[in-house]
GROMACS .gro file of C-alpha atoms in nm:
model
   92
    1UNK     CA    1  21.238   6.472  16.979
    2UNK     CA    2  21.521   6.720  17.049
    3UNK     CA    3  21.475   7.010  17.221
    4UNK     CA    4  21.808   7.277  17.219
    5UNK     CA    5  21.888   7.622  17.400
    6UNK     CA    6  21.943   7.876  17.081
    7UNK     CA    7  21.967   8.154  17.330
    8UNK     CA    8  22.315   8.285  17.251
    9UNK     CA    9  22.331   8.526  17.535
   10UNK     CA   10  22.221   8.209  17.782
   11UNK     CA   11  22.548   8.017  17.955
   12UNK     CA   12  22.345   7.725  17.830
   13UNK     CA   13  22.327   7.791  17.443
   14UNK     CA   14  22.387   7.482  17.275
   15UNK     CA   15  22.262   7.200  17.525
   16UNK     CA   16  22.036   7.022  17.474
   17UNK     CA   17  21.745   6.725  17.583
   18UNK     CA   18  21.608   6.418  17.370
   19UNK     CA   19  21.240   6.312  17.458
   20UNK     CA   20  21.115   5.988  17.318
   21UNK     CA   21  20.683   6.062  17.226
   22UNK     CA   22  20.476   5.795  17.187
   23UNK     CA   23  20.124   5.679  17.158
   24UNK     CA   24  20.189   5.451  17.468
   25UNK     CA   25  20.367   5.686  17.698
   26UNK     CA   26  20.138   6.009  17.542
   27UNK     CA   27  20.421   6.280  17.693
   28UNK     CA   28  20.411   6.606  17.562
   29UNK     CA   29  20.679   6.872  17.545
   30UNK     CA   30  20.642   7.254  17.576
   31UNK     CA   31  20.931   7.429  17.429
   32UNK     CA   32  21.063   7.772  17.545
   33UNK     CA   33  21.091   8.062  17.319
   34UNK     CA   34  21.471   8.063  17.196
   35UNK     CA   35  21.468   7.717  17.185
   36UNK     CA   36  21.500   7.477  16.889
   37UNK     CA   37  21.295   7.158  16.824
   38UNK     CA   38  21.395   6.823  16.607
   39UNK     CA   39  21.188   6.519  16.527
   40UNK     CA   40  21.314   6.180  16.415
   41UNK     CA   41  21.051   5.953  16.313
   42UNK     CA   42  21.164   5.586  16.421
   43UNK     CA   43  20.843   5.425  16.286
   44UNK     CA   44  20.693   5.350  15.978
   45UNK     CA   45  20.438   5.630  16.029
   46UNK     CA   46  20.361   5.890  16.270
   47UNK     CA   47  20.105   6.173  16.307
   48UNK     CA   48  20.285   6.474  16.476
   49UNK     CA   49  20.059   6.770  16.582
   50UNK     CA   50  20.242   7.126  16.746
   51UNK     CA   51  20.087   7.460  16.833
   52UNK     CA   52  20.268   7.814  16.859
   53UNK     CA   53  20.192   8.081  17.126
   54UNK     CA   54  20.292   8.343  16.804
   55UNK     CA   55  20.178   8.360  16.446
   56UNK     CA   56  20.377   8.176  16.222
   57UNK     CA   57  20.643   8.461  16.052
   58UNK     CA   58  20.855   8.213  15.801
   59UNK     CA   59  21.155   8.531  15.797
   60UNK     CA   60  21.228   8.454  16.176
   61UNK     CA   61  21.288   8.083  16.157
   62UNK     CA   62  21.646   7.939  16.121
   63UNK     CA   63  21.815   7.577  16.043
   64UNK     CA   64  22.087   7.394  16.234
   65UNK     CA   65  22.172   7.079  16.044
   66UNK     CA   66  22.060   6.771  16.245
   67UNK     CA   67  22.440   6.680  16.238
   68UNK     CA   68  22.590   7.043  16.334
   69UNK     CA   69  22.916   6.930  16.515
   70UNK     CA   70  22.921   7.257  16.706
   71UNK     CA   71  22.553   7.122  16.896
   72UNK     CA   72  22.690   6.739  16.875
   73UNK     CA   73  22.298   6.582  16.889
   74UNK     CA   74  22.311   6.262  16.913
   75UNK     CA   75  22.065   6.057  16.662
   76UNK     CA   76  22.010   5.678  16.666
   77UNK     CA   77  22.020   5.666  16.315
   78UNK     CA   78  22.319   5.749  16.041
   79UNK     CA   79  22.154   5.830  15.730
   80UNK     CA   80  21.841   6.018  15.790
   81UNK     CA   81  21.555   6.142  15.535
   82UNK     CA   82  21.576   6.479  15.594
   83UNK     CA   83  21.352   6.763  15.420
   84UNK     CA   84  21.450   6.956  15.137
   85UNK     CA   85  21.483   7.321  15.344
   86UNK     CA   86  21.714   7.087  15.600
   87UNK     CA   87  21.912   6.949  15.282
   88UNK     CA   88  21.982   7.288  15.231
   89UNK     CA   89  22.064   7.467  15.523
   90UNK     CA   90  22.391   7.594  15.608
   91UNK     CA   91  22.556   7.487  15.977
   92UNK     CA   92  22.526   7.834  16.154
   0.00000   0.00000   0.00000
């Protein structure tokens, strides 16, 4: 999991923190309003449960592609399944 500041009034905009979640090491990971999440499934199969402190409103969300040079994630994998609203989005 990837968690990154979208805060473009923060110094910090555009850092961000990988997490590895597991069913052995059982961490969670709370992420901060103006933040962005990413998952990368490394396993055959995985059951991934969130929650939301708001009600989901599907005009507020936006897309960074998982390879947006301007963020520069780094992913342990080159040629991800990605779904078909990340296909699509545009690098912002």
């Amino acid at each position: 999991m990837v968690v990154v500041n979208c805060d473009t009034d923060s110094p910090e905009f555009g850092k961000w923190q990988s997490f590895v979640l597991s069913d052995v090491n059982r961490h969670q990971v709370l992420i901060p309003p103006k933040h962005g999440n990413a998952h990368l499934t490394l396993s055959e199969m995985a059951i991934f449960h969130y929650k939301q402190t708001t009600y989901y409103n599907p005009k507020g969300q936006f897309t960074y592609k998982w390879n947006d040079p301007k963020l520069n994630i780094w992913f342990p994998i080159k040629n991800p399944i990605v779904s078909q609203r990340d296909e699509m989005s545009k690098e912002n």
